[in-house]
PDB file of C-alpha atoms in Angstrom:
ATOM      1  CA  MET K 278       0.000   0.000   0.000  1.00  0.00           C
ATOM      2  CA  ALA K 279       1.378   3.404  -0.972  1.00  0.00           C
ATOM      3  CA  VAL K 280       2.063   5.980   1.701  1.00  0.00           C
ATOM      4  CA  GLN K 281       1.356   9.608   0.772  1.00  0.00           C
ATOM      5  CA  LEU K 282       4.430  11.813   1.119  1.00  0.00           C
ATOM      6  CA  ALA K 283       5.037  15.542   1.108  1.00  0.00           C
ATOM      7  CA  SER K 284       5.843  17.029  -2.286  1.00  0.00           C
ATOM      8  CA  PRO K 285       9.141  18.954  -2.286  1.00  0.00           C
ATOM      9  CA  LEU K 286      10.275  21.895  -4.374  1.00  0.00           C
ATOM     10  CA  PRO K 287      12.797  20.386  -6.819  1.00  0.00           C
ATOM     11  CA  CYS K 288      15.742  22.190  -8.377  1.00  0.00           C
ATOM     12  CA  GLY K 289      17.274  20.136 -11.183  1.00  0.00           C
ATOM     13  CA  GLY K 290      19.941  20.364 -13.846  1.00  0.00           C
ATOM     14  CA  ALA K 291      23.340  19.076 -14.898  1.00  0.00           C
ATOM     15  CA  GLY K 292      26.270  19.195 -12.513  1.00  0.00           C
ATOM     16  CA  GLY K 293      28.244  22.399 -12.177  1.00  0.00           C
ATOM     17  CA  PHE K 294      25.581  24.869 -13.310  1.00  0.00           C
ATOM     18  CA  GLY K 295      24.810  26.290  -9.856  1.00  0.00           C
ATOM     19  CA  LYS K 296      21.960  24.338  -8.236  1.00  0.00           C
ATOM     20  CA  THR K 297      23.664  24.270  -4.841  1.00  0.00           C
ATOM     21  CA  THR K 298      24.723  27.911  -5.138  1.00  0.00           C
ATOM     22  CA  LEU K 299      21.156  28.950  -5.930  1.00  0.00           C
ATOM     23  CA  ALA K 300      19.640  26.854  -3.133  1.00  0.00           C
ATOM     24  CA  THR K 301      22.212  28.134  -0.620  1.00  0.00           C
ATOM     25  CA  ALA K 302      21.434  31.709  -1.644  1.00  0.00           C
ATOM     26  CA  VAL K 303      17.737  31.045  -1.063  1.00  0.00           C
ATOM     27  CA  CYS K 304      18.449  29.673   2.408  1.00  0.00           C
ATOM     28  CA  ALA K 305      20.586  32.715   3.247  1.00  0.00           C
ATOM     29  CA  ASP K 306      18.031  35.246   1.995  1.00  0.00           C
ATOM     30  CA  ARG K 307      16.787  37.549   4.762  1.00  0.00           C
ATOM     31  CA  SER K 308      13.137  37.275   3.797  1.00  0.00           C
ATOM     32  CA  VAL K 309      13.354  33.461   3.720  1.00  0.00           C
ATOM     33  CA  ARG K 310      15.040  33.287   7.119  1.00  0.00           C
ATOM     34  CA  ARG K 311      12.483  35.714   8.496  1.00  0.00           C
ATOM     35  CA  ARG K 312       9.661  33.625   7.037  1.00  0.00           C
ATOM     36  CA  PHE K 313      10.995  30.487   8.746  1.00  0.00           C
ATOM     37  CA  ARG K 314      12.254  32.356  11.838  1.00  0.00           C
ATOM     38  CA  GLN K 315      15.811  31.059  11.288  1.00  0.00           C
ATOM     39  CA  ARG K 316      14.621  27.426  11.178  1.00  0.00           C
ATOM     40  CA  VAL K 317      16.517  26.741   7.947  1.00  0.00           C
ATOM     41  CA  TYR K 318      18.537  23.512   7.761  1.00  0.00           C
ATOM     42  CA  PRO K 319      20.860  22.734   4.816  1.00  0.00           C
ATOM     43  CA  VAL K 320      21.717  19.036   4.455  1.00  0.00           C
ATOM     44  CA  THR K 321      24.024  17.469   1.850  1.00  0.00           C
ATOM     45  CA  ILE K 322      23.033  13.960   0.758  1.00  0.00           C
ATOM     46  CA  GLY K 323      25.695  13.108  -1.824  1.00  0.00           C
ATOM     47  CA  ARG K 324      26.410  10.221  -4.105  1.00  0.00           C
ATOM     48  CA  ASP K 325      28.060   8.024  -1.481  1.00  0.00           C
ATOM     49  CA  VAL K 326      24.962   7.591   0.707  1.00  0.00           C
ATOM     50  CA  ARG K 327      23.900   4.246  -0.747  1.00  0.00           C
ATOM     51  CA  GLY K 328      22.098   1.307   0.794  1.00  0.00           C
ATOM     52  CA  ARG K 329      19.437   1.164   3.481  1.00  0.00           C
ATOM     53  CA  ALA K 330      21.826   1.294   6.434  1.00  0.00           C
ATOM     54  CA  ALA K 331      23.638   4.366   5.095  1.00  0.00           C
ATOM     55  CA  VAL K 332      20.372   6.163   4.317  1.00  0.00           C
ATOM     56  CA  ALA K 333      18.965   5.355   7.775  1.00  0.00           C
ATOM     57  CA  ALA K 334      22.142   6.712   9.362  1.00  0.00           C
ATOM     58  CA  LYS K 335      21.828   9.895   7.303  1.00  0.00           C
ATOM     59  CA  VAL K 336      18.231  10.388   8.399  1.00  0.00           C
ATOM     60  CA  ALA K 337      19.292   9.921  12.044  1.00  0.00           C
ATOM     61  CA  GLU K 338      22.066  12.485  11.545  1.00  0.00           C
ATOM     62  CA  VAL K 339      19.588  15.009  10.148  1.00  0.00           C
ATOM     63  CA  THR K 340      17.149  14.285  12.977  1.00  0.00           C
ATOM     64  CA  ARG K 341      19.833  15.090  15.545  1.00  0.00           C
ATOM     65  CA  PHE K 342      20.810  18.214  13.587  1.00  0.00           C
ATOM     66  CA  ILE K 343      17.282  19.598  13.531  1.00  0.00           C
ATOM     67  CA  THR K 344      15.703  18.357  16.750  1.00  0.00           C
ATOM     68  CA  GLY K 345      18.466  17.009  18.980  1.00  0.00           C
ATOM     69  CA  ASP K 346      16.684  13.620  19.121  1.00  0.00           C
ATOM     70  CA  THR K 347      19.174  10.732  19.205  1.00  0.00           C
ATOM     71  CA  ALA K 348      16.930   7.798  18.257  1.00  0.00           C
ATOM     72  CA  GLU K 349      18.405   5.521  15.594  1.00  0.00           C
ATOM     73  CA  PHE K 350      16.787   3.008  13.244  1.00  0.00           C
ATOM     74  CA  ASP K 351      18.110   0.366  10.865  1.00  0.00           C
ATOM     75  CA  ASP K 352      15.167   0.938   8.525  1.00  0.00           C
ATOM     76  CA  PRO K 353      15.314   4.275   6.628  1.00  0.00           C
ATOM     77  CA  ASP K 354      11.522   4.426   6.327  1.00  0.00           C
ATOM     78  CA  LEU K 355      11.077   4.058  10.077  1.00  0.00           C
ATOM     79  CA  ALA K 356      13.786   6.668  10.612  1.00  0.00           C
ATOM     80  CA  GLY K 357      12.007   8.977   8.174  1.00  0.00           C
ATOM     81  CA  ALA K 358       8.627   8.444   9.816  1.00  0.00           C
ATOM     82  CA  HIS K 359      10.183   9.307  13.189  1.00  0.00           C
ATOM     83  CA  LEU K 360      11.686  12.496  11.754  1.00  0.00           C
ATOM     84  CA  GLY K 361       8.326  13.341  10.184  1.00  0.00           C
ATOM     85  CA  ARG K 362       6.533  13.053  13.533  1.00  0.00           C
ATOM     86  CA  LEU K 363       9.100  15.350  15.138  1.00  0.00           C
ATOM     87  CA  LEU K 364       8.717  17.842  12.295  1.00  0.00           C
ATOM     88  CA  ASP K 365       4.925  17.747  12.723  1.00  0.00           C
ATOM     89  CA  ALA K 366       5.397  19.121  16.233  1.00  0.00           C
ATOM     90  CA  ARG K 367       7.632  21.964  15.064  1.00  0.00           C
ATOM     91  CA  PRO K 368       6.753  25.372  13.611  1.00  0.00           C
ATOM     92  CA  ARG K 369       7.428  26.287   9.986  1.00  0.00           C
ATOM     93  CA  THR K 370      10.767  24.810   8.841  1.00  0.00           C
ATOM     94  CA  LEU K 371      12.837  24.840   5.647  1.00  0.00           C
ATOM     95  CA  LEU K 372      14.898  21.729   4.904  1.00  0.00           C
ATOM     96  CA  LEU K 373      17.380  21.853   2.014  1.00  0.00           C
ATOM     97  CA  LEU K 374      18.209  18.361   0.735  1.00  0.00           C
ATOM     98  CA  ASP K 375      21.174  19.090  -1.500  1.00  0.00           C
ATOM     99  CA  ASP K 376      22.714  16.768  -4.101  1.00  0.00           C
ATOM    100  CA  GLY K 377      20.203  13.942  -4.045  1.00  0.00           C
ATOM    101  CA  TRP K 378      20.963  11.148  -6.480  1.00  0.00           C
ATOM    102  CA  GLU K 379      18.416   8.377  -5.923  1.00  0.00           C
ATOM    103  CA  SER K 380      14.833   8.109  -4.718  1.00  0.00           C
ATOM    104  CA  GLU K 381      15.868   5.776  -1.875  1.00  0.00           C
ATOM    105  CA  GLN K 382      18.013   8.590  -0.458  1.00  0.00           C
ATOM    106  CA  LEU K 383      15.227  11.162  -0.444  1.00  0.00           C
ATOM    107  CA  THR K 384      11.885   9.457   0.222  1.00  0.00           C
ATOM    108  CA  PRO K 385      12.532   8.973   3.975  1.00  0.00           C
ATOM    109  CA  PHE K 386      12.754  12.762   4.352  1.00  0.00           C
ATOM    110  CA  LEU K 387       9.257  13.276   2.931  1.00  0.00           C
ATOM    111  CA  HIS K 388       7.274  11.722   5.772  1.00  0.00           C
ATOM    112  CA  GLY K 389       5.126  14.058   7.867  1.00  0.00           C
ATOM    113  CA  GLY K 390       6.312  17.566   8.596  1.00  0.00           C
ATOM    114  CA  ARG K 391       3.152  19.375   7.532  1.00  0.00           C
ATOM    115  CA  HIS K 392       4.866  22.698   8.343  1.00  0.00           C
ATOM    116  CA  CYS K 393       8.132  21.711   6.647  1.00  0.00           C
ATOM    117  CA  VAL K 394       9.130  22.890   3.161  1.00  0.00           C
ATOM    118  CA  ARG K 395      11.643  20.630   1.413  1.00  0.00           C
ATOM    119  CA  LEU K 396      13.918  22.133  -1.224  1.00  0.00           C
ATOM    120  CA  VAL K 397      15.675  19.363  -3.181  1.00  0.00           C
ATOM    121  CA  THR K 398      18.575  19.738  -5.609  1.00  0.00           C
ATOM    122  CA  THR K 399      19.354  16.890  -7.986  1.00  0.00           C
ATOM    123  CA  ARG K 400      21.045  16.188 -11.297  1.00  0.00           C
ATOM    124  CA  ASN K 401      18.918  13.065 -11.826  1.00  0.00           C
ATOM    125  CA  PRO K 402      16.113  13.868 -14.310  1.00  0.00           C
ATOM    126  CA  ASP K 403      14.185  10.761 -13.193  1.00  0.00           C
ATOM    127  CA  LEU K 404      13.470  12.495  -9.890  1.00  0.00           C
ATOM    128  CA  LEU K 405      11.721  15.334 -11.725  1.00  0.00           C
ATOM    129  CA  ALA K 406       9.092  13.279 -13.555  1.00  0.00           C
ATOM    130  CA  PRO K 407       5.481  14.471 -13.188  1.00  0.00           C
ATOM    131  CA  GLY K 408       3.045  12.261 -11.323  1.00  0.00           C
ATOM    132  CA  THR K 409       2.090  11.682  -7.693  1.00  0.00           C
ATOM    133  CA  TRP K 410       4.504  11.462  -4.769  1.00  0.00           C
ATOM    134  CA  HIS K 411       4.031   8.252  -2.837  1.00  0.00           C
ATOM    135  CA  LEU K 412       6.196   5.627  -1.236  1.00  0.00           C
ATOM    136  CA  ALA K 413       6.210   2.334  -3.086  1.00  0.00           C
ATOM    137  CA  PRO K 414       8.993   0.238  -4.637  1.00  0.00           C
ATOM    138  CA  GLY K 415      10.613   2.052  -7.542  1.00  0.00           C
ATOM    139  CA  THR K 416       8.417   5.163  -7.407  1.00  0.00           C
ATOM    140  CA  TRP K 417       9.487   8.771  -7.025  1.00  0.00           C
ATOM    141  CA  HIS K 418       7.305  11.295  -8.818  1.00  0.00           C
ATOM    142  CA  LEU K 419       6.250  14.913  -8.417  1.00  0.00           C
ATOM    143  CA  ALA K 420       2.706  15.868  -7.520  1.00  0.00           C
ATOM    144  CA  PRO K 421       0.744  17.488 -10.374  1.00  0.00           C
ATOM    145  CA  GLY K 422       1.243  21.243 -10.464  1.00  0.00           C
ATOM    146  CA  THR K 423       4.563  21.153  -8.608  1.00  0.00           C
ATOM    147  CA  HIS K 424       6.807  23.981  -9.794  1.00  0.00           C
ATOM    148  CA  ARG K 425      10.178  22.686 -10.984  1.00  0.00           C
ATOM    149  CA  ILE K 426      13.254  24.917 -11.132  1.00  0.00           C
ATOM    150  CA  GLN K 427      15.630  24.028 -13.952  1.00  0.00           C
ATOM    151  CA  VAL K 428      19.183  25.339 -13.563  1.00  0.00           C
ATOM    152  CA  ASP K 429      20.941  25.055 -16.910  1.00  0.00           C
ATOM    153  CA  GLU K 430      23.555  26.732 -19.094  1.00  0.00           C
ATOM    154  CA  MET K 431      23.352  30.527 -18.983  1.00  0.00           C
ATOM    155  CA  SER K 432      22.116  32.460 -21.978  1.00  0.00           C
ATOM    156  CA  PRO K 433      24.570  34.944 -23.558  1.00  0.00           C
ATOM    157  CA  LEU K 434      22.673  37.792 -21.912  1.00  0.00           C
ATOM    158  CA  GLN K 435      22.903  36.121 -18.483  1.00  0.00           C
ATOM    159  CA  ALA K 436      26.613  35.400 -18.948  1.00  0.00           C
ATOM    160  CA  ARG K 437      27.263  39.021 -19.874  1.00  0.00           C
ATOM    161  CA  ALA K 438      25.324  40.207 -16.799  1.00  0.00           C
ATOM    162  CA  VAL K 439      27.432  37.975 -14.522  1.00  0.00           C
ATOM    163  CA  LEU K 440      30.763  38.975 -16.070  1.00  0.00           C
ATOM    164  CA  THR K 441      29.986  42.682 -15.942  1.00  0.00           C
ATOM    165  CA  TRP K 442      28.249  42.737 -12.552  1.00  0.00           C
ATOM    166  CA  ASP K 443      29.094  45.886 -10.577  1.00  0.00           C
ATOM    167  CA  LEU K 444      31.431  47.169 -13.324  1.00  0.00           C
ATOM    168  CA  PRO K 445      31.167  50.624 -14.897  1.00  0.00           C
ATOM    169  CA  PRO K 446      29.598  50.778 -18.374  1.00  0.00           C
ATOM    170  CA  LEU K 447      31.855  49.156 -20.955  1.00  0.00           C
ATOM    171  CA  PRO K 448      32.550  50.574 -24.430  1.00  0.00           C
ATOM    172  CA  ASP K 449      30.814  48.900 -27.359  1.00  0.00           C
ATOM    173  CA  ALA K 450      34.095  47.436 -28.646  1.00  0.00           C
ATOM    174  CA  VAL K 451      34.506  45.495 -25.397  1.00  0.00           C
ATOM    175  CA  ARG K 452      30.863  44.595 -24.861  1.00  0.00           C
ATOM    176  CA  GLY K 453      30.586  43.074 -28.299  1.00  0.00           C
ATOM    177  CA  PRO K 454      27.375  42.624 -30.315  1.00  0.00           C
ATOM    178  CA  ASP K 455      23.933  42.362 -28.728  1.00  0.00           C
ATOM    179  CA  PRO K 456      23.403  38.611 -28.053  1.00  0.00           C
ATOM    180  CA  HIS K 457      19.743  38.952 -29.086  1.00  0.00           C
ATOM    181  CA  HIS K 458      20.588  40.548 -32.443  1.00  0.00           C
ATOM    182  CA  ARG K 459      20.694  38.160 -35.393  1.00  0.00           C
ATOM    183  CA  PRO K 460      22.547  39.795 -38.330  1.00  0.00           C
ATOM    184  CA  THR K 461      21.103  39.230 -41.794  1.00  0.00           C
ATOM    185  CA  PRO K 462      23.042  38.787 -45.054  1.00  0.00           C
ATOM    186  CA  HIS K 463      21.925  42.312 -45.945  1.00  0.00           C
ATOM    187  CA  SER K 464      23.518  43.724 -42.794  1.00  0.00           C
ATOM    188  CA  TYR K 465      26.738  41.826 -43.583  1.00  0.00           C
ATOM    189  CA  LYS K 466      26.836  43.361 -47.053  1.00  0.00           C
ATOM    190  CA  ARG K 467      26.274  46.805 -45.594  1.00  0.00           C
ATOM    191  CA  ARG K 468      29.047  46.368 -43.036  1.00  0.00           C
ATOM    192  CA  GLY K 469      31.429  44.512 -45.309  1.00  0.00           C
ATOM    193  CA  THR K 470      32.183  41.471 -43.082  1.00  0.00           C
ATOM    194  CA  PRO K 471      30.334  39.518 -40.364  1.00  0.00           C
ATOM    195  CA  PRO K 472      30.953  40.854 -36.847  1.00  0.00           C
ATOM    196  CA  ARG K 473      33.582  39.028 -34.825  1.00  0.00           C
ATOM    197  CA  PRO K 474      33.323  38.425 -31.069  1.00  0.00           C
ATOM    198  CA  ALA K 475      35.263  41.041 -29.134  1.00  0.00           C
ATOM    199  CA  ARG K 476      38.209  39.871 -27.055  1.00  0.00           C
ATOM    200  CA  LEU K 477      38.752  41.197 -23.549  1.00  0.00           C
ATOM    201  CA  ARG K 478      42.291  42.505 -23.011  1.00  0.00           C
TER     202      ARG K 478
END
């Protein structure tokens, strides 16, 4: 029989594009910390947490981190249910589950905690499939309507904004062409040659 779980806020994308940086910035934001009254808990899962014993130990570690409770379980689902009951008794809480790789790592953290918001970062696209969150063998799906945040390669405009952040205005020769402008053959003829990317010196 399936057990209904909380639906987290997932942040997905390939490795190295800034999922953890974005999630950490969210957790550090003043308005977020004020909203949760400083009850913001970042937790790194990681690729090496594999197998039921390791997952159960991770859940126990997080339980101690958040609540101070020292109970331990060999079964990750029992450990997760225990954490969920403790979260149910707590005020509004934000739990960041960073770098999740497999459903078996994350499902124990979705029990209970009706006042707990879970922010999950993952590079595994299978964890971002639409559907219904429930606990059953081989299942890990998002509830319908869940907003997914995709962190991917920056657009040219975004890259320019990052590279020139807090700099004085740059001359056109350094800034290069507008990344949204698509030159036509007619514009090439008028200019003589296609524009070349500017090099920073």
